[in-house]
Short mmCIF file of C-alpha atoms in Angstrom, two decimals:
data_model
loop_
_atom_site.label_atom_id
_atom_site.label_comp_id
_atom_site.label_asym_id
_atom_site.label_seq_id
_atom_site.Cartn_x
_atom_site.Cartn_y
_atom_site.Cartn_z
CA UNK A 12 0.00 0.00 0.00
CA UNK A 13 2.64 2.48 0.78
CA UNK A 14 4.44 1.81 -2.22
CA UNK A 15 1.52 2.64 -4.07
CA UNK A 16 0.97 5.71 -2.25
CA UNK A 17 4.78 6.56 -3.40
CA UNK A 18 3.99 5.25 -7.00
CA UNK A 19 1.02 7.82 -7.70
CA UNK A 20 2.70 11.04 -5.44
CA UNK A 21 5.61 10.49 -8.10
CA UNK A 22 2.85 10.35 -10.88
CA UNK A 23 1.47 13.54 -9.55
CA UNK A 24 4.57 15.39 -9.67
CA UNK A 25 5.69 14.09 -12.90
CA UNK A 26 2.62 15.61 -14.26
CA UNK A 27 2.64 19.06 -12.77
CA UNK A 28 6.62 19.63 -12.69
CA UNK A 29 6.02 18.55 -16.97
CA UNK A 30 2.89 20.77 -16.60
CA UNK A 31 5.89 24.07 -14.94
CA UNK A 32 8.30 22.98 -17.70
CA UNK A 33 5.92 23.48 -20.42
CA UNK A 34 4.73 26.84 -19.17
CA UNK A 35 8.20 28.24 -18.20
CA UNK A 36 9.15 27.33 -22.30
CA UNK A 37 6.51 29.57 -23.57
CA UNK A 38 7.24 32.36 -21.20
CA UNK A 39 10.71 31.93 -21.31
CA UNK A 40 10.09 32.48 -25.72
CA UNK A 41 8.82 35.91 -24.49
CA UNK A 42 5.46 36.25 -24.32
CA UNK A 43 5.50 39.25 -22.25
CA UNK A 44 3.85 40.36 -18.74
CA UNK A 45 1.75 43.58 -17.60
CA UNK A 46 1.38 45.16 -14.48
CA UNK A 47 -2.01 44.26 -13.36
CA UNK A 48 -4.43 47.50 -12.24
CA UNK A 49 -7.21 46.70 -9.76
CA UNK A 50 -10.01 49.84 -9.55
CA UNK A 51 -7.70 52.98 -8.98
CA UNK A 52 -4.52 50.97 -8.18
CA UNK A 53 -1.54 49.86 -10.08
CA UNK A 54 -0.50 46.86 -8.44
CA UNK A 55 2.90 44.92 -8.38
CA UNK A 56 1.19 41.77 -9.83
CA UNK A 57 3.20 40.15 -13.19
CA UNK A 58 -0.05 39.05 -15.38
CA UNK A 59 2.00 36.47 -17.76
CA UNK A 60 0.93 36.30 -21.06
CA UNK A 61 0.73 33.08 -22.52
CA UNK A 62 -1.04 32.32 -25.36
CA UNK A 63 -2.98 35.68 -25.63
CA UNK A 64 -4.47 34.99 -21.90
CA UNK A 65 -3.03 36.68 -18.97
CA UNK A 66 -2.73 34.77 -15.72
CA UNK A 67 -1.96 36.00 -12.13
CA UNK A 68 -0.94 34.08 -8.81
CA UNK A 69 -4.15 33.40 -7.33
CA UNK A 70 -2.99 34.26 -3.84
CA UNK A 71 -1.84 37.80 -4.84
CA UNK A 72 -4.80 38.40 -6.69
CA UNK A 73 -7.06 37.14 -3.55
CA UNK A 74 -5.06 40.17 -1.60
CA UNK A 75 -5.77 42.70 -4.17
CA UNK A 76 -9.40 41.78 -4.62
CA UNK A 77 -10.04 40.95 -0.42
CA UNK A 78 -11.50 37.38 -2.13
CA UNK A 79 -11.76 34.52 0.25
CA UNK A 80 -9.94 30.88 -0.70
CA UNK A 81 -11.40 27.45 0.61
CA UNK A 82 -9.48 24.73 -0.26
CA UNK A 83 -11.76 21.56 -0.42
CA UNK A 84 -11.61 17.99 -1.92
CA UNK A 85 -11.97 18.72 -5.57
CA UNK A 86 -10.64 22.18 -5.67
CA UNK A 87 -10.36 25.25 -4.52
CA UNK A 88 -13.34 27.80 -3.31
CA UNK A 89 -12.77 31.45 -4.69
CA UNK A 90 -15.45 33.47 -3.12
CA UNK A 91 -15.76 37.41 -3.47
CA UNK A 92 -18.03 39.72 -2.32
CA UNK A 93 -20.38 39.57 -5.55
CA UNK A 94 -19.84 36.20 -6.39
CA UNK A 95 -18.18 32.97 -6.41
CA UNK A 96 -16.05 30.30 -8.35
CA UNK A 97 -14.52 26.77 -7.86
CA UNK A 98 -11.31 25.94 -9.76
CA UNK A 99 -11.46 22.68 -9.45
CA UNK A 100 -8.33 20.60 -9.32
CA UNK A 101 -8.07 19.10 -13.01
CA UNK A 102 -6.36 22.57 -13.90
CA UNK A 103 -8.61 23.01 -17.06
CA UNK A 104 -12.32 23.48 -15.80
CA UNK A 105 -14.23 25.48 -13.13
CA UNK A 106 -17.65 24.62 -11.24
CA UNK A 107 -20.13 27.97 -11.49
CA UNK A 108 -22.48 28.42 -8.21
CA UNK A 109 -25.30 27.48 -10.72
CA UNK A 110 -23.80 24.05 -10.94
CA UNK A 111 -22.60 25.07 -14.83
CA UNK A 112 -18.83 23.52 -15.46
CA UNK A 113 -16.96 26.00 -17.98
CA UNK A 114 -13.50 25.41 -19.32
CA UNK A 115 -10.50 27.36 -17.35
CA UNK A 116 -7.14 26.70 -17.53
CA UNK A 117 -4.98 27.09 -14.63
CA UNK A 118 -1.51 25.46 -13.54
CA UNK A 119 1.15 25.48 -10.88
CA UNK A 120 4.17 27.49 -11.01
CA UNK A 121 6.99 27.78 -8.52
CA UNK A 122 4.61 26.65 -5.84
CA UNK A 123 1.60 28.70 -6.66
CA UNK A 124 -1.43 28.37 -8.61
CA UNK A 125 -1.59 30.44 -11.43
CA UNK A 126 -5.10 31.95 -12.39
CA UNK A 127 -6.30 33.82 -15.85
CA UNK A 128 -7.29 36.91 -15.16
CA UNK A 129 -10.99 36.95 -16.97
CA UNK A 130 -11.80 34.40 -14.12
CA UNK A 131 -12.64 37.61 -12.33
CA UNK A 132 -15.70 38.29 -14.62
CA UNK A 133 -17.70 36.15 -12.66
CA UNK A 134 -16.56 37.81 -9.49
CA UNK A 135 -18.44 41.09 -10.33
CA UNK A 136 -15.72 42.41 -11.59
CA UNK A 137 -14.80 44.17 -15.55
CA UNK A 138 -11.72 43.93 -16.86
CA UNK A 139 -10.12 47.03 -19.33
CA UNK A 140 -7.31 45.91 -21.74
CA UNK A 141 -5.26 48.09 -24.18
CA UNK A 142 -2.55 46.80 -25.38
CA UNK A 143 -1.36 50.26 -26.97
CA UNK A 144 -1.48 51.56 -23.50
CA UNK A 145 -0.01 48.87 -21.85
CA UNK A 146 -3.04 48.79 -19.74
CA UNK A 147 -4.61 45.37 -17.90
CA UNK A 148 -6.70 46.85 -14.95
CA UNK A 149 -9.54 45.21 -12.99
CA UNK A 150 -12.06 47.08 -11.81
CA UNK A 151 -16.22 46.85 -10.14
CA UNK A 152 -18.10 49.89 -8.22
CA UNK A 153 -15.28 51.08 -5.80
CA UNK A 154 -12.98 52.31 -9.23
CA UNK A 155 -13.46 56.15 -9.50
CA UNK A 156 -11.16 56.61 -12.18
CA UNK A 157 -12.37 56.05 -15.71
CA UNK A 158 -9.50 54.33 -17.87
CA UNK A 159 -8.65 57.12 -19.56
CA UNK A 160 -7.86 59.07 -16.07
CA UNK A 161 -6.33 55.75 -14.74
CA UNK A 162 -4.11 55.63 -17.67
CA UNK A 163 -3.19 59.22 -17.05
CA UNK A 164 -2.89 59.25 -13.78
CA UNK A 165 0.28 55.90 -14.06
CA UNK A 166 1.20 57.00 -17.23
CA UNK A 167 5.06 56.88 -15.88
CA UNK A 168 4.46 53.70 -14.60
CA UNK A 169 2.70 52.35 -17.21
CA UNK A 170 5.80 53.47 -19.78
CA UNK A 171 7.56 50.77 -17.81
CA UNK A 172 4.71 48.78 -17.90
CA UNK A 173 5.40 45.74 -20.31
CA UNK A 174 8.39 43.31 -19.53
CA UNK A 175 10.12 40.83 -22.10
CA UNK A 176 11.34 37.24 -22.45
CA UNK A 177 13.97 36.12 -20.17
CA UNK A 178 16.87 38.00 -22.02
CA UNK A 179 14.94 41.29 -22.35
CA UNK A 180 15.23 41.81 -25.74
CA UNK A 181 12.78 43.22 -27.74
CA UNK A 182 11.68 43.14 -31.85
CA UNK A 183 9.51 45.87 -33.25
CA UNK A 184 7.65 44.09 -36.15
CA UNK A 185 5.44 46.71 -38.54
CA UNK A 186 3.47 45.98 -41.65
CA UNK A 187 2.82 48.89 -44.11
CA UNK A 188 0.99 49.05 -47.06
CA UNK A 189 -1.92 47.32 -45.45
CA UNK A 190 -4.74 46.43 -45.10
CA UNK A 191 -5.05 43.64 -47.91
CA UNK A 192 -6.32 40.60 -48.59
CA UNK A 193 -3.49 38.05 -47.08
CA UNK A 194 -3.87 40.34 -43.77
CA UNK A 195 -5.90 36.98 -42.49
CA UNK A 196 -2.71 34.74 -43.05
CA UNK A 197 -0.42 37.10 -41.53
CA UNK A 198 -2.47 37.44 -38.48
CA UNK A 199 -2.97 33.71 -38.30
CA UNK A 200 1.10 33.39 -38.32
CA UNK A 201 1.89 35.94 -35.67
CA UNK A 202 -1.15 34.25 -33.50
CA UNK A 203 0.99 30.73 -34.33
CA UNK A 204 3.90 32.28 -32.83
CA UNK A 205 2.39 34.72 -29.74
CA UNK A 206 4.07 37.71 -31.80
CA UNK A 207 2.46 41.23 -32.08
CA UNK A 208 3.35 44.12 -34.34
CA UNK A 209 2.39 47.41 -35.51
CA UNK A 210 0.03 48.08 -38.70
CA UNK A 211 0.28 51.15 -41.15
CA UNK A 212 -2.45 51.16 -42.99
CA UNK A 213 -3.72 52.96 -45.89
CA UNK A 214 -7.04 54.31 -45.45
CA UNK A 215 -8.75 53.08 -48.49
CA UNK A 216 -7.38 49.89 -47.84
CA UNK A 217 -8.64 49.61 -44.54
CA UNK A 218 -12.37 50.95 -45.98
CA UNK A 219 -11.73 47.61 -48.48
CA UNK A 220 -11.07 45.06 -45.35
CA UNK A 221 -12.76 46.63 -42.18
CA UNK A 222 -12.98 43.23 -41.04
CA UNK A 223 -9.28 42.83 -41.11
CA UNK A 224 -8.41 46.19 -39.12
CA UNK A 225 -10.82 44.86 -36.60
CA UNK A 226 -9.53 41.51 -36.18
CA UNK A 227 -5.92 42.84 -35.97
CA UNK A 228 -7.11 45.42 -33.21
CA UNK A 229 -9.13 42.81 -31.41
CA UNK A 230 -6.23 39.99 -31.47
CA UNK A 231 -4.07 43.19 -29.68
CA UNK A 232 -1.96 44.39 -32.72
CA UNK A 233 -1.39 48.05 -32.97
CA UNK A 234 -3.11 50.28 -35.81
CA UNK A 235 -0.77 53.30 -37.14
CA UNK A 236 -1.47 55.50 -40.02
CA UNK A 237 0.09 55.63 -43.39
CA UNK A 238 -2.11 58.27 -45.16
CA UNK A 239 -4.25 57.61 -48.35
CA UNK A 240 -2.56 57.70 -51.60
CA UNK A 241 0.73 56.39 -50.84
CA UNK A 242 1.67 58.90 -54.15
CA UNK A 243 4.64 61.12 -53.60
CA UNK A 244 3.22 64.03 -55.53
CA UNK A 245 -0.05 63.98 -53.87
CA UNK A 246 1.03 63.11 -49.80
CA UNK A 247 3.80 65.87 -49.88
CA UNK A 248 2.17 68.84 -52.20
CA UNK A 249 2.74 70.58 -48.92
CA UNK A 250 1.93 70.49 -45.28
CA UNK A 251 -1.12 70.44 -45.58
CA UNK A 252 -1.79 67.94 -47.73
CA UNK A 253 0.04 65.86 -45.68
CA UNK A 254 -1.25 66.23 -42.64
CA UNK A 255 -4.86 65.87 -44.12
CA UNK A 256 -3.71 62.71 -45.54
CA UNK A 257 -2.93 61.65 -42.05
CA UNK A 258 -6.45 62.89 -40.03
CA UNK A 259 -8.65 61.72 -43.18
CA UNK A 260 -6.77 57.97 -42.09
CA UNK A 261 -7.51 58.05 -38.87
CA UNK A 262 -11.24 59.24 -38.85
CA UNK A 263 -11.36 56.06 -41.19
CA UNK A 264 -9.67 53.84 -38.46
CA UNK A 265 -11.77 55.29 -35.98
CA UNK A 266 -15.07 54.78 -38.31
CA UNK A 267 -13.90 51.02 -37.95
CA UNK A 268 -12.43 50.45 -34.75
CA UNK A 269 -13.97 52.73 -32.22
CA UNK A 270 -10.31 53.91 -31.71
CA UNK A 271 -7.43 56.77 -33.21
CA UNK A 272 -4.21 56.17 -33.60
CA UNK A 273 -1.01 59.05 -32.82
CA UNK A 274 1.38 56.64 -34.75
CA UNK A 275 2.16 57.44 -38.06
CA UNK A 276 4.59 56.53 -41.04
CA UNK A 277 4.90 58.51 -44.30
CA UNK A 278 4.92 57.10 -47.46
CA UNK A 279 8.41 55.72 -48.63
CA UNK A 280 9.52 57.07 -45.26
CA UNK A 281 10.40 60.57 -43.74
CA UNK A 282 13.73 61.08 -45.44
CA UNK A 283 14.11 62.86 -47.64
CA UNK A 284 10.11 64.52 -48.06
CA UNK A 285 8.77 65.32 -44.95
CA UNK A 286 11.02 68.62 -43.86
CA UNK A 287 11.09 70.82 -41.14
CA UNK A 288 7.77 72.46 -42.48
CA UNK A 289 6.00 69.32 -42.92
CA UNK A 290 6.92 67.55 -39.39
CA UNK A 291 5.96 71.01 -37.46
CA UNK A 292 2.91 71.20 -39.42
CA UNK A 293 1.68 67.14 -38.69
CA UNK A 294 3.48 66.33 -35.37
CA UNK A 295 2.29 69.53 -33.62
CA UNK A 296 -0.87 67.73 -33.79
CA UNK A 297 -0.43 65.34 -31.83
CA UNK A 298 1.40 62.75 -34.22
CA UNK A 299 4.55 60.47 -33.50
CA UNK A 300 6.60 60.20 -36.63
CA UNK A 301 7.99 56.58 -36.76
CA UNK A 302 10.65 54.91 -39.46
CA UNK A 303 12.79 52.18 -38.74
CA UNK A 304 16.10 50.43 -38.24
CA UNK A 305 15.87 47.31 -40.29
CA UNK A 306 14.31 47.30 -43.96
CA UNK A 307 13.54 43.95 -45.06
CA UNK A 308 13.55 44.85 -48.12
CA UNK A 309 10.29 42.37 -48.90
CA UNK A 310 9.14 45.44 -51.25
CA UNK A 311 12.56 44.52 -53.45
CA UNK A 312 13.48 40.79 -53.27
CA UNK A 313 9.39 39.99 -53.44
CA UNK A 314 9.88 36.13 -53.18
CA UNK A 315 13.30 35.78 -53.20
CA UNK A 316 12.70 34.82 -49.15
CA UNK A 317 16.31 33.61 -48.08
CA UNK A 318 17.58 37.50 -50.00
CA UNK A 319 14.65 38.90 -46.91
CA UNK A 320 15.35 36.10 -44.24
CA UNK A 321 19.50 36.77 -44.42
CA UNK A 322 18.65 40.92 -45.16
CA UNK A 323 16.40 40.80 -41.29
CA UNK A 324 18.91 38.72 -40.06
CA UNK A 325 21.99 41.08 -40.72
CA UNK A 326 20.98 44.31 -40.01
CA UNK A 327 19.42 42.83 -36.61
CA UNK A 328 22.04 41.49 -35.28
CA UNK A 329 24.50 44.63 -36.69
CA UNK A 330 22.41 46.40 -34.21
CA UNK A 331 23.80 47.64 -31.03
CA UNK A 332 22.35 49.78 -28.47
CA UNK A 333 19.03 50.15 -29.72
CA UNK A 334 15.76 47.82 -30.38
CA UNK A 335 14.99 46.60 -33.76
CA UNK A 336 12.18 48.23 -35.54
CA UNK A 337 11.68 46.02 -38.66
CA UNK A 338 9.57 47.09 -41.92
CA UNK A 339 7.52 44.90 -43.81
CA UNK A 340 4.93 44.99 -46.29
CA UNK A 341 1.30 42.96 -46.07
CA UNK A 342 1.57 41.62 -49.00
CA UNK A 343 1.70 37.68 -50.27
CA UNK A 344 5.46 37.04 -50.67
CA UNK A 345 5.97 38.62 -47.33
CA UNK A 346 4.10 35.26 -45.75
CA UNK A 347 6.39 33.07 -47.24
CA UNK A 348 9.77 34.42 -45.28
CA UNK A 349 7.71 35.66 -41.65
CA UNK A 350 7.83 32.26 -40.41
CA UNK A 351 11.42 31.31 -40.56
CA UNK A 352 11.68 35.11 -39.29
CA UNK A 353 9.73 34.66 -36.49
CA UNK A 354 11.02 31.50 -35.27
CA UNK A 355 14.77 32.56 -35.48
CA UNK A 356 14.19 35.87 -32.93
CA UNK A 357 11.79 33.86 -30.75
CA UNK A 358 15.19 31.30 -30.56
CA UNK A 359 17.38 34.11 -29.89
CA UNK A 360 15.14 35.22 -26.89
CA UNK A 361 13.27 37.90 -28.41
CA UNK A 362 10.05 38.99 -27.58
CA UNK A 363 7.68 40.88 -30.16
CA UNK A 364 5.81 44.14 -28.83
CA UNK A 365 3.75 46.82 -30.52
CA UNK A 366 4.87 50.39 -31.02
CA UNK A 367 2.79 52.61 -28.20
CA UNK A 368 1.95 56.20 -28.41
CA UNK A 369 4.34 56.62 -24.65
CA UNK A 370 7.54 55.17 -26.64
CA UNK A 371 9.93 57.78 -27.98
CA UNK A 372 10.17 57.77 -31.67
CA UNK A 373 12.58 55.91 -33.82
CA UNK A 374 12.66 57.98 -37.10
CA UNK A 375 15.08 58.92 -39.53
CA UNK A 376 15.01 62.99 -38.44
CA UNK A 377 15.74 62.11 -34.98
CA UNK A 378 12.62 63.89 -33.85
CA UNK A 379 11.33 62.74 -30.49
CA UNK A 380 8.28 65.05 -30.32
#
């Protein structure tokens, strides 16, 4: 009998220390973490992505949220003040007070049980998340901050906000030219490998795939602007027409999304068009004027991929002291190459994140405004 005993405790822990290993891998490939907010509070809480769903430590959280924890045969009891939930011990469901089972993943990490944070929906509490902002906050009745105030009020904070894979490097991926009709498969490879990026878009291309724009914004991607015409003689006839390139984009972004954007990237980039006159004109409004550091040069070698694959590769690693912001187009032979792309940084311990509105911008003018 004791032997027995001894033969499934072993089991048990072969399961949940395979159960660690597994998780640690994907967080370790740099999935990311945020800060969590609870009502008016920025907490100390690491929310780990993994797999586009942020979990907490359960015990933390319980603090935070003054929730009470019953441990009992078949799981554990997580009771707040307007309402209830049992995370019962299979790691992968949860028992409802209405007797309803629903499917929630949880697991064990360093000793403590690790929770997703839309389990507290059905503990009366909403949850905010935007990903531009670097904001994950939790909130019910007691919050007197809207998010916009919240965000305002940690906006320091919240610069610091999102953390990388274990060797804190970090890959700025951006798509011009887009939206278009392979904007699905591109989206369904960065999903494949837990990699976000930054999307200028043309405005009449975005009017052509709404659907697209909203699935990228929904799946946490970030929307920038990259006018209307994409013609040289029409963007940069003067200021003007430049900057009404850019607000004419956005009002069509926010017809689609809800949302504006302050990120922007001219057409064929800033150098050598978009002067003095035009950047006091369009960033005086508001605007951050974004290039970038690495050209794949997708636009030229179309599908010659290994001439794109070694191109990324180079001017990467030839990089020293400053993150790589890479420039690709949405466009067919760009699928082709992203893959092998992808899969080489996430190797070398990179983690992808989106270009924010707080981050100073990398440009070719050197203007931070």
């Amino acid at each position: 009998m004791f032997k027995k005993k001894v033969w499934l405790l072993f089991i048990v822990l072969f399961v949940c220390t395979g159960l660690v290993r597994e998780i640690d891998s994907v967080d370790a490939a740099g999935a990311g973490s945020l800060k969590l907010g609870v009502n008016d509070k920025l907490t100390d809480i690491d929310a780990v992505s993994i797999k586009d769903t942020y979990f907490v430590p359960l015990r933390d959280l319980s603090v935070e949220l003054n929730l009470h924890l019953i441990a009992q045969g078949d799981g554990i009891n997580v009771k707040g003040n307007n309402g209830s939930i049992k995370l019962l011990n299979d790691h992968a469901t949860a028992l409802l007070p209405n007797g309803k089972t629903i499917a929630l993943n949880t697991f064990i990490k360093n000793g403590r049980t690790m929770v997703p944070v839309k389990m507290t929906t059905h503990l009366g509490f909403s949850i905010s998340f935007k990903p531009a902002q670097s904001l994950l906050r939790v909130h019910n009745s007691g919050a007197k901050l809207d998010d916009a105030a919240f965000v305002n009020q940690h906006k320091k904070a919240l610069q610091q906000n999102v953390t990388t894979g274990t060797n804190g490097k970090v890959v700025y991926l951006s798509f011009d030219d887009g939206p278009s009709a392979t904007t699905s498969q591109l989206l369904d490879i960065l999903a494949k490998y837990d990699a976000k990026a930054t999307f200028f878009m043309l405005g009449n291309n975005m009017n052509a795939h709404a659907s697209q724009v909203k699935r990228l914004v929904k799946e946490g991607h970030a929307p920038g602007l990259h006018g209307m015409t994409h013609v040289k003689d029409k963007f940069y006839a003067s200021p003007a027409s430049a900057l009404k390139e850019m607000n004419d984009d956005n009002a069509i972004l926010k017809k689609i999304t809800g949302q504006s954007t302050t990120l922007i990237r001219t057409p064929y980039g800033s150098k050598p068009y978009l002067t003095k006159s035009y950047r006091d004109k369009i960033l005086t409004q508001g605007y951050h004027l974004w290039d970038w550091n690495v050209d794949s040069e997708d636009w030229r070698f179309k599908n010659d991929s290994n001439s794109i694959y070694n191109t990324v590769m180079r001017e990467v690693h030839n990089l020293k002291k400053s993150s790589p912001v890479v420039l690709m187009h949405d466009q067919k032979a760009t699928l082709k190459v992203l893959p092998r792309i992808l899969e080489t940084l996430k190797k070398e311990g990179y983690a992808f994140h989106i270009i924010t509105s707080d981050m100073e911008p990398n440009n070719f003018w050197n203007d931070k405004r």
